[in-house]
Amino acid sequence: MCGIVGYNGKEKAVDILLDGLSKLEYRGYDSAGVAIRDNKKEIEIYKSKGKLLNLKDKIKDKKLNGTCGIGHTRWATHGEPNETNAHPHTSNDGNVTLVHNGIIENYQELTQKLKRHDYKLYSETDTEVLTNLIDYYYKKYKMGPIDAINRTMVRVRGSYAIAVMFREYPNEIWVARKDSPMIIGLDKNGTYLASDVPAILKYTKNVYYIDNMELACLKKDSVSFYDLNGDEINKELKEIKWDVSSAEKEGYEHFMIKEINEEDEVVKKTLNSLIKDNQIDLSQTGLTIEEIKKFKQIYIVACGSAYHVGICAQYILEDLTRIPVRVEIASEFRYRKPILDKNGLVIIISQSGETADSLAALREAKDQGIKTLSIVNVVGSSIARESDHVLYTLAGPEIAVATTKAFSTQLIACYSLAIEFAKVKNKINKKEYKELIDELQLIPDKIKTILDNVTEEIQRFSSKFSHIKDAFYIGRGLDYAISLEGSLKLKEVSYIHTEAYAAGELKHGTISLIEDNTLVIGIATQEEIFEKTISNLVEVKSRGAYVLVVTPEGKDVKKVANATFYIPETNKYFYPSLTVIPLQLIGYYMAVSKGLDVDKPRNLAKSVTVE
Ligand code: AGP
């Protein structure tokens, strides 16, 4: 999952490329490179290993005045992170220069083909094979860039978003995509391409969405699109609703803490888009009451944190609507040949809308003729465009690799679906419906209260415990569901080994790992099973654990807790929206006190666009 960017216009390309790459570094940051030219055939290429900073250092004294260029920040899949494997790659004689995001699955077979035609390969990458294959077709058929790229698209298997410069076409950048994301921007200063919105938001909000197996030519003042037959196609210029500041840190030390502090706002925005005159309004999805009535089974399919939202949603949906819900990990669902109920609804949850496994799961459901609804944060993303119905969360661009605000808006989307489905299925009466909506609209202020009241305490707690090697999160019901997310948050940004367990499961084995001062974080909000959770915490406490409890104000947990973070009371279904805030803050402050790169944790990327 790399980040690619490109510019062709009047301005110096290098500044726009480096700025764009800095906004895409959350997609991959083990090496980077740029290729720049100016109305001439010659292309200057600079690459470096490691973070973008190294590349900036390398070219800071270079006179790069070119107004046309492409750039890349890498998350290595084929070939270790080093300068040779970094992009851009060029064909043997420099005729083709290319950056790529994605994976070419049949690159070994193509390598043999190219070697039979005397091509030499100097890197370990699938991308260099792609570059030379385009050159091969360009020279063989002499039909220009469109033909060469189209023949290559027919020949390769895998996922790609590519930006290509041909020596003989000095004022043009060619792009094509299949499954990997790309948007194309246009304004009075030129044309832009990028893997994601934040990279070009500073320059333009006017974008084109290029579809799968399409290509485009970016000139200095226009963009033309072509299909696989080489015929020109029309595209509509769309306006992005996000503002530039949302892609900046705005004085915060990290995007993660900035995005955590935006949660009350974005939850309110998402709620306002789903509640009209005190009624849940799902009209944006296009789902009809008749369709909702027909649903006999719901499948929620996602990855990582989005999957954890699914687990929370399962408890609420089943309890409110009495429709059976199965929650599936997308990378398993796509290959398990799942048996799906024809009257089912498959819900795909994805912040980026580009996660490869979730996209494939969506296609699996569609191939089986099952209705699909996606809950997505990025307008125009692949999952949004390919779903039958879409519910957009309004978290705005989420830059930190560890999701926080998008997670909270996805919870709101699931609550809204559950309440409306329950009403349509007559599982709740008017009074219950109104009470749920009234309480839902209090969530943003309750999140704000937690951010204002508990942050400092968590900062102190985290600096005391950031040396630990292991931690356990336990809870029952919805508290178990949210402890999964708490565990992932700490793991992914602080590199501390954590496990989340259904509290009742611990004594079936894992409790043997509990010893003096083992940190156990207990989530206890669910009234019906509160005492059960407390007795499980007593079990670990009696084996020496240091017990931190997250629980509603007024709850007496003194007998078991070494430390407690209180949250405001709310309806039992909505506690994940409140308990997740302290859990996200623990992850953040533990990582900060370990001096780690919180926004770009090692080995991770924001949008996992490969399998
Ligand atoms: C969460 O912090 C991670 N970034 C990761 O688990 C993420 O939730 C997962 O990759 C799914 O991403 P998506 O929501 O963009 O599909």
XYZ file of C-alpha atoms and ligand atoms in Angstrom:
627
model
C 0.000 0.000 0.000
C 2.114 2.795 -1.313
C 1.259 6.420 -2.035
C 1.621 7.893 -5.505
C 1.327 11.509 -6.547
C 1.795 13.502 -9.754
C 1.605 17.066 -11.072
C 1.689 18.649 -14.515
C 1.240 22.375 -14.768
C 2.804 25.799 -14.414
C 4.322 25.470 -10.912
C 7.545 23.767 -9.788
C 6.514 20.120 -9.540
C 9.035 19.135 -6.818
C 7.336 21.193 -4.083
C 3.870 19.855 -4.924
C 5.164 16.257 -5.118
C 6.994 16.389 -1.768
C 4.049 18.079 -0.085
C 1.681 15.468 -1.525
C 3.932 12.586 -0.486
C 4.129 13.949 3.059
C 0.324 13.685 3.158
C 0.483 10.099 1.878
C 3.238 8.778 4.137
C 0.616 6.981 6.263
C 0.254 4.609 3.310
C 3.885 3.490 3.415
C 7.132 5.034 4.519
C 10.105 2.715 3.960
C 11.499 4.519 0.881
C 10.524 7.305 -1.528
C 11.357 8.880 -4.871
C 10.448 11.481 -7.489
C 10.903 11.859 -11.262
C 10.787 15.397 -12.673
C 11.077 16.928 -16.127
C 10.495 20.182 -17.937
C 9.162 20.158 -21.518
C 12.217 18.058 -22.366
C 12.811 14.374 -22.924
C 15.248 14.122 -20.018
C 13.767 12.983 -16.708
C 15.608 13.526 -13.402
C 15.041 10.745 -10.871
C 15.885 10.847 -7.164
C 15.200 8.014 -4.707
C 16.095 7.292 -1.090
C 15.656 4.599 1.553
C 13.650 5.406 4.714
C 11.295 8.248 5.508
C 10.472 11.080 3.087
C 12.771 13.309 5.097
C 15.777 11.465 3.624
C 14.618 12.230 0.092
C 13.986 15.879 0.973
C 17.544 16.086 2.329
C 18.913 14.454 -0.781
C 17.368 16.944 -3.215
C 17.267 20.119 -1.135
C 20.223 21.655 -3.003
C 19.201 20.388 -6.437
C 17.855 22.902 -8.969
C 14.660 21.059 -9.897
C 12.573 23.579 -11.815
C 10.610 21.030 -13.809
C 6.823 21.568 -13.948
C 5.916 17.950 -14.585
C 6.620 15.030 -12.267
C 5.541 11.915 -10.398
C 6.382 10.722 -6.887
C 6.088 7.680 -4.653
C 6.274 6.664 -0.987
C 6.641 2.928 -0.507
C 5.346 0.080 1.661
C 7.516 -2.798 0.461
C 5.806 -5.925 -0.851
C 8.313 -7.214 -3.424
C 11.970 -6.545 -2.535
C 13.304 -5.096 0.679
C 13.133 -1.375 1.388
C 16.249 0.055 -0.315
C 17.145 2.645 -2.942
C 17.229 0.156 -5.840
C 13.740 -1.138 -5.128
C 12.352 2.349 -4.460
C 10.166 3.978 -7.110
C 10.179 5.528 -9.728
C 11.372 2.663 -11.882
C 12.510 3.105 -15.488
C 12.583 0.745 -18.452
C 16.005 -0.475 -19.545
C 16.606 2.431 -21.915
C 14.753 5.029 -19.870
C 11.908 5.314 -22.362
C 9.311 4.638 -19.643
C 9.387 6.002 -16.068
C 6.741 4.758 -13.635
C 5.419 4.761 -10.061
C 3.016 2.046 -8.870
C 0.740 1.256 -5.926
C -0.454 -2.351 -5.809
C 0.825 -5.854 -6.565
C 1.432 -7.568 -9.934
C 0.630 -11.214 -9.145
C 1.990 -12.765 -12.384
C 5.233 -10.788 -12.397
C 7.469 -13.882 -12.417
C 5.875 -15.230 -15.590
C 6.194 -11.756 -17.149
C 9.828 -11.568 -16.056
C 10.559 -14.675 -18.149
C 8.749 -13.102 -21.119
C 10.807 -9.917 -20.832
C 14.060 -11.825 -20.417
C 13.233 -13.703 -23.650
C 13.196 -10.235 -25.240
C 16.581 -9.273 -23.728
C 15.244 -7.039 -20.967
C 17.455 -6.890 -17.823
C 15.940 -6.278 -14.409
C 17.992 -4.457 -11.699
C 15.560 -4.578 -8.787
C 13.497 -7.264 -6.989
C 10.243 -5.456 -7.680
C 7.110 -6.439 -9.602
C 6.891 -2.771 -10.596
C 10.058 -2.816 -12.701
C 8.543 -5.735 -14.634
C 5.418 -3.630 -15.255
C 7.541 -0.701 -16.455
C 9.452 -2.797 -18.977
C 6.292 -4.560 -20.145
C 4.769 -1.196 -21.080
C 8.017 -0.377 -22.919
C 7.890 -3.761 -24.673
C 4.383 -3.160 -26.058
C 5.205 0.495 -26.836
C 8.109 -0.577 -29.021
C 6.457 -3.681 -30.498
C 3.227 -2.035 -31.777
C 4.406 1.599 -32.050
C 0.837 2.718 -31.300
C 1.730 5.164 -28.514
C 0.958 5.267 -24.779
C -2.759 4.319 -24.868
C -2.116 1.097 -26.776
C 0.973 0.158 -24.743
C -0.791 0.676 -21.398
C -3.984 -1.088 -22.524
C -2.077 -4.128 -23.773
C -0.235 -4.210 -20.455
C -3.494 -3.986 -18.461
C -4.840 -6.977 -20.392
C -1.639 -8.948 -19.737
C -1.042 -8.337 -16.036
C -2.946 -9.830 -13.080
C -3.181 -8.030 -9.745
C -3.888 -4.542 -8.474
C -2.367 -1.288 -9.595
C -2.583 2.440 -9.755
C 0.228 3.704 -11.981
C 1.556 7.053 -13.162
C 3.782 6.877 -16.234
C 6.010 9.273 -18.121
C 7.132 8.458 -21.686
C 10.348 10.025 -22.985
C 8.695 11.019 -26.268
C 5.772 12.760 -24.507
C 7.447 15.453 -22.372
C 4.284 17.350 -21.363
C 2.105 14.394 -20.398
C 1.588 12.038 -17.490
C -0.341 8.832 -18.171
C -2.253 6.985 -15.437
C -4.268 3.763 -15.155
C -5.810 1.760 -12.330
C -7.318 -1.516 -11.276
C -8.437 -1.960 -7.654
C -5.817 0.422 -6.215
C -7.175 3.900 -5.438
C -6.480 7.041 -7.457
C -8.057 10.438 -7.872
C -7.255 13.101 -10.444
C -7.466 16.815 -9.693
C -7.690 19.893 -11.882
C -7.304 23.612 -11.265
C -5.998 26.718 -13.020
C -2.385 25.834 -12.160
C -2.464 22.346 -13.620
C -3.489 18.734 -13.218
C -2.839 16.472 -10.213
C -3.048 12.760 -9.377
C -2.869 11.034 -5.991
C -3.682 7.829 -4.117
C -5.846 9.814 -1.690
C -7.534 13.177 -1.225
C -5.270 14.771 1.441
C -2.341 14.834 -1.036
C -3.994 17.363 -3.353
C -6.668 18.983 -1.135
C -4.383 22.015 -0.651
C -4.418 22.708 -4.423
C -7.885 21.711 -5.601
C -11.243 20.286 -4.504
C -12.231 19.498 -8.102
C -11.557 15.859 -8.829
C -12.280 13.110 -11.298
C -12.812 9.509 -10.167
C -11.078 7.130 -12.600
C -12.719 3.680 -12.665
C -11.173 0.228 -12.867
C -9.390 -0.651 -16.148
C -9.508 2.973 -17.341
C -6.599 5.215 -18.222
C -6.112 8.960 -18.484
C -3.683 11.524 -19.869
C -2.862 14.521 -17.680
C -1.819 17.536 -19.730
C -0.950 20.939 -18.205
C -4.528 22.208 -18.383
C -6.767 19.226 -19.112
C -7.350 15.522 -18.472
C -8.645 13.046 -21.070
C -9.923 9.553 -20.255
C -9.863 6.334 -22.289
C -11.332 2.842 -21.928
C -9.674 -0.501 -22.620
C -10.539 -0.181 -26.330
C -8.652 3.082 -26.459
C -11.878 5.044 -26.997
C -12.122 8.436 -25.253
C -14.714 8.536 -22.441
C -16.297 11.434 -20.560
C -15.902 11.966 -16.839
C -17.713 14.345 -14.531
C -15.637 16.713 -12.362
C -16.816 16.364 -8.732
C -16.213 18.650 -5.730
C -14.720 17.253 -2.479
C -16.488 18.471 0.687
C -13.457 18.211 2.998
C -11.552 21.350 4.044
C -7.769 21.706 3.818
C -7.253 22.130 7.579
C -8.604 18.626 8.185
C -5.458 17.266 6.522
C -3.161 19.408 8.713
C -2.095 18.861 12.373
C -3.325 22.300 13.427
C -0.907 22.596 16.337
C -1.379 19.081 17.680
C 1.784 16.988 18.084
C 0.280 14.063 16.203
C -2.672 13.444 13.869
C -3.862 10.651 16.240
C -4.430 12.995 19.206
C -5.884 15.649 16.891
C -8.345 13.096 15.482
C -9.260 11.825 18.980
C -10.068 15.409 19.960
C -12.286 15.744 16.883
C -14.469 12.763 17.865
C -17.302 14.696 19.519
C -17.548 16.971 16.481
C -17.487 14.249 13.798
C -19.902 12.072 15.789
C -22.266 15.056 15.903
C -21.828 15.661 12.149
C -22.557 12.007 11.364
C -25.575 12.022 13.704
C -26.935 15.178 12.039
C -26.655 13.462 8.666
C -28.712 10.512 9.990
C -31.331 12.137 12.237
C -33.957 14.506 10.819
C -36.830 15.811 12.989
C -35.946 13.278 15.686
C -36.323 10.378 13.239
C -33.568 8.180 11.845
C -33.251 9.054 8.141
C -31.551 6.375 6.053
C -32.589 7.974 2.750
C -28.945 8.519 1.749
C -28.598 4.719 1.543
C -31.550 4.277 -0.789
C -32.698 1.307 1.312
C -36.518 1.023 1.266
C -38.789 -0.074 4.118
C -39.867 -3.056 1.992
C -36.249 -4.129 1.574
C -35.546 -3.747 5.310
C -38.632 -5.823 6.167
C -37.333 -8.652 3.945
C -33.925 -8.996 5.636
C -33.804 -12.349 7.454
C -30.042 -12.397 8.115
C -27.306 -9.789 8.382
C -23.610 -10.408 7.666
C -21.074 -7.769 8.712
C -17.730 -8.161 6.932
C -14.616 -6.035 7.592
C -10.973 -5.924 8.696
C -9.123 -4.721 11.788
C -10.872 -1.997 13.754
C -13.781 -1.946 11.326
C -14.334 -5.623 12.190
C -14.480 -4.624 15.862
C -17.235 -2.123 15.019
C -19.003 -5.102 13.455
C -18.745 -7.097 16.689
C -20.292 -4.187 18.634
C -23.015 -3.861 15.984
C -23.851 -7.585 16.244
C -24.863 -7.235 19.914
C -27.023 -4.159 19.222
C -28.597 -5.308 15.943
C -29.560 -8.752 17.248
C -30.895 -7.383 20.543
C -32.944 -4.612 18.942
C -34.092 -6.184 15.672
C -33.991 -9.960 16.516
C -32.399 -10.483 13.079
C -29.495 -12.995 13.338
C -26.138 -11.302 12.658
C -22.859 -12.992 11.649
C -19.635 -10.971 11.804
C -16.893 -12.089 9.433
C -13.211 -11.279 8.957
C -13.050 -10.234 5.286
C -9.823 -12.103 4.425
C -11.490 -15.369 5.596
C -14.954 -14.595 4.198
C -13.656 -14.044 0.652
C -12.155 -17.549 0.360
C -14.551 -19.528 2.566
C -17.319 -19.816 -0.065
C -19.787 -18.583 2.587
C -23.367 -19.883 2.494
C -25.420 -16.709 2.406
C -29.185 -16.367 2.916
C -30.833 -14.928 -0.216
C -32.870 -12.637 2.069
C -29.694 -11.489 3.711
C -27.913 -8.134 3.812
C -24.118 -7.957 3.671
C -22.754 -4.862 5.429
C -19.148 -3.929 4.589
C -17.525 -1.509 7.045
C -14.413 0.342 5.870
C -12.869 3.726 6.690
C -10.814 3.960 3.509
C -13.248 2.105 1.269
C -10.184 0.592 -0.434
C -9.206 -2.340 1.800
C -8.569 -5.180 -0.652
C -10.035 -8.010 1.449
C -13.200 -6.026 2.223
C -13.581 -5.096 -1.454
C -13.245 -8.757 -2.433
C -15.800 -9.754 0.220
C -18.200 -7.198 -1.248
C -17.728 -8.722 -4.709
C -18.259 -12.224 -3.262
C -21.618 -11.127 -1.823
C -22.606 -9.450 -5.082
C -21.609 -12.520 -7.098
C -24.019 -14.490 -4.885
C -26.751 -11.903 -5.569
C -26.935 -10.724 -1.938
C -27.845 -7.100 -1.267
C -24.901 -5.045 -0.070
C -24.622 -1.941 2.089
C -21.267 -0.343 2.849
C -20.445 2.031 5.716
C -17.570 4.084 4.319
C -15.729 7.300 5.168
C -14.155 8.129 1.785
C -16.519 9.445 -0.893
C -15.945 7.853 -4.278
C -13.834 4.991 -2.897
C -14.017 1.572 -4.609
C -16.173 -0.084 -1.924
C -18.603 2.857 -1.988
C -18.827 2.813 -5.789
C -19.360 -0.956 -6.041
C -21.919 -1.331 -3.199
C -25.704 -1.428 -3.823
C -26.200 0.990 -0.934
C -23.772 3.317 0.890
C -23.926 5.034 4.278
C -21.212 7.664 4.529
C -19.622 8.465 7.876
C -18.517 12.106 8.203
C -15.208 11.712 10.053
C -13.333 13.738 7.404
C -9.859 12.652 6.275
C -8.243 10.342 8.848
C -4.470 10.570 8.538
C -3.144 8.656 11.549
C -2.724 4.967 10.705
C -4.523 3.963 13.912
C -8.194 4.714 13.356
C -10.037 6.639 16.088
C -12.632 9.186 14.873
C -13.714 7.027 11.911
C -14.280 4.141 14.347
C -16.566 6.331 16.450
C -18.593 7.487 13.448
C -18.971 3.879 12.256
C -20.486 2.989 15.653
C -23.030 5.799 15.189
C -23.898 4.478 11.725
C -24.501 0.987 13.150
C -26.633 2.282 16.038
C -28.772 4.224 13.538
C -29.250 1.165 11.323
C -30.204 -1.000 14.311
C -32.739 1.489 15.698
C -34.393 2.082 12.305
C -34.453 -1.622 11.371
C -36.019 -2.370 14.792
C -38.718 0.252 14.187
C -39.440 -1.036 10.663
C -39.674 -4.579 12.040
C -41.912 -3.400 14.920
C -39.456 -4.688 17.500
C -39.502 -1.395 19.412
C -42.390 0.969 20.083
C -42.537 4.716 19.532
C -41.479 5.496 23.122
C -38.437 3.219 22.987
C -37.557 4.634 19.542
C -37.706 8.215 20.838
C -35.721 7.391 23.996
C -32.947 5.783 21.968
C -32.720 8.760 19.594
C -32.802 11.281 22.443
C -29.932 9.483 24.213
C -27.991 9.045 20.964
C -27.948 12.804 20.466
C -26.301 13.242 23.883
C -23.298 11.117 22.910
C -21.179 13.946 21.382
C -21.315 15.989 24.626
C -20.523 12.896 26.699
C -17.467 12.230 24.509
C -16.409 15.867 25.051
C -16.819 15.442 28.829
C -14.495 12.411 28.776
C -11.894 14.239 26.655
C -12.000 17.218 29.045
C -12.032 15.261 32.296
C -9.986 12.112 31.813
C -7.195 12.922 29.339
C -4.686 14.145 31.908
C -5.301 11.193 34.240
C -4.712 8.833 31.325
C -1.520 10.658 30.386
C -0.195 10.123 33.938
C -1.332 6.489 34.020
C 0.236 5.770 30.625
C 3.642 7.215 31.481
C 3.623 4.952 34.567
C 2.838 1.805 32.578
C 4.513 2.346 29.193
C 7.377 0.012 30.227
C 5.097 -3.052 30.381
C 5.515 -5.976 27.967
C 1.986 -7.373 28.128
C -1.550 -6.262 28.949
C -4.979 -7.901 28.963
C -8.350 -6.341 28.170
C -11.482 -8.105 29.466
C -15.205 -7.497 29.414
C -18.542 -9.170 28.774
C -21.010 -8.533 25.943
C -20.505 -5.098 24.392
C -17.648 -4.526 26.829
C -15.871 -7.565 25.384
C -16.472 -6.215 21.883
C -14.894 -2.843 22.714
C -11.999 -4.446 24.621
C -10.963 -5.999 21.277
C -10.516 -2.480 19.911
C -8.750 -1.235 23.051
C -6.297 -4.109 22.729
C -5.618 -3.414 19.047
C -5.105 0.316 19.669
C -2.414 -0.278 22.291
C -0.780 -3.029 20.231
C -0.584 -1.171 16.957
C 0.865 2.140 18.204
C 2.924 1.132 21.280
C 4.117 -2.329 20.185
C 3.103 -3.721 23.636
C 1.713 -7.275 23.361
C -1.974 -7.224 24.348
C -4.858 -9.684 24.323
C -8.579 -9.064 24.639
C -10.770 -11.730 26.215
C -14.385 -12.383 26.994
C -14.096 -12.077 30.776
C -15.763 -15.437 31.355
C -13.261 -17.160 29.078
C -10.133 -16.249 31.044
C -10.327 -19.082 33.545
C -10.341 -21.621 30.695
C -6.600 -21.193 30.224
C -5.270 -17.665 29.765
C -5.511 -16.787 33.479
C -2.296 -18.828 33.867
C -0.504 -15.817 32.317
C -1.614 -13.479 35.116
C 1.127 -12.711 37.661
C 2.153 -9.854 39.948
C 1.506 -6.450 38.336
C 0.199 -7.855 35.084
C -1.936 -4.988 33.727
C -5.575 -6.041 33.244
C -7.940 -3.406 31.839
C -11.559 -4.282 32.648
C -14.484 -2.678 30.826
C -17.635 -2.851 32.978
C -20.687 -0.962 31.732
C -23.379 -3.584 31.020
C -25.815 -3.599 34.009
C -27.201 -7.129 33.501
C -23.720 -8.724 33.632
C -21.894 -6.117 35.747
C -21.372 -8.338 38.809
C -20.175 -11.185 36.573
C -17.499 -8.920 35.101
C -16.461 -7.695 38.550
C -16.054 -11.262 39.828
C -13.829 -12.036 36.827
C -11.722 -9.012 37.732
C -11.538 -10.284 41.323
C -10.131 -13.568 39.921
C -7.218 -11.818 38.184
C -6.688 -9.361 41.055
C -6.259 -12.283 43.459
C -3.467 -13.537 41.222
C -1.562 -10.258 41.508
C -2.866 -8.330 38.500
C -2.911 -4.509 38.488
C -6.538 -3.814 37.587
C -7.675 -0.695 35.726
C -11.461 -0.407 35.350
C -13.356 1.740 32.849
C -16.917 2.092 34.175
C -19.818 4.574 34.390
C -19.882 7.256 37.099
C -21.510 6.049 40.300
C -20.357 2.479 39.879
C -18.546 1.074 42.945
C -15.522 -0.879 41.787
C -13.228 -0.007 44.703
C -12.919 -3.618 45.866
C -11.227 -4.648 42.644
C -9.781 -1.559 40.953
C -6.232 -0.241 41.416
C -7.217 2.582 39.079
C -10.518 3.682 37.531
C -11.534 5.893 34.636
C -15.163 6.974 34.987
C -17.306 7.758 31.972
C -20.785 9.368 31.842
C -23.802 7.066 32.024
C -25.708 6.327 28.812
C -27.970 3.708 27.224
C -26.445 0.189 27.411
C -26.151 -0.013 23.599
C -24.122 3.206 23.293
C -21.364 2.544 25.854
C -18.802 1.509 23.146
C -18.840 5.159 21.988
C -17.751 6.283 25.464
C -15.482 3.450 26.637
C -13.437 3.549 23.416
C -12.200 7.108 24.127
C -10.101 6.263 27.229
C -8.869 3.121 25.430
C -7.702 5.160 22.424
C -6.027 7.695 24.751
C -4.184 4.905 26.618
C -2.816 3.647 23.297
C -1.768 7.152 22.271
C -0.082 8.205 25.516
C 1.693 4.860 25.990
C 3.192 5.263 22.503
C 4.105 8.918 23.140
C 5.843 8.082 26.407
C 7.821 5.421 24.545
C 8.876 8.111 22.039
C 7.383 6.181 19.115
C 6.175 7.511 15.745
C 2.513 7.416 16.742
C 1.021 8.401 13.377
C 3.115 5.965 11.368
C 3.627 2.802 13.453
C 6.200 0.368 12.090
C 5.101 -2.209 9.527
C 1.588 -0.693 9.221
C -0.258 1.310 6.600
C -3.513 3.214 6.694
C -5.241 1.488 3.833
C -4.390 -2.150 3.145
C -4.944 -2.290 -0.616
C -3.191 -5.626 -1.140
C -4.041 -9.100 0.190
C -6.839 0.289 12.652
O -6.341 1.270 13.436
C -6.037 -0.086 11.534
N -5.656 1.005 10.781
C -6.622 -1.209 10.697
O -6.909 -2.291 11.536
C -7.897 -0.848 9.916
O -8.973 -0.759 10.775
C -8.148 -1.939 8.879
O -7.026 -2.005 8.035
C -9.413 -1.659 8.069
O -9.251 -0.501 7.339
P -10.532 0.151 6.635
O -11.491 0.556 7.706
O -9.981 1.331 5.876
O -11.117 -0.888 5.715
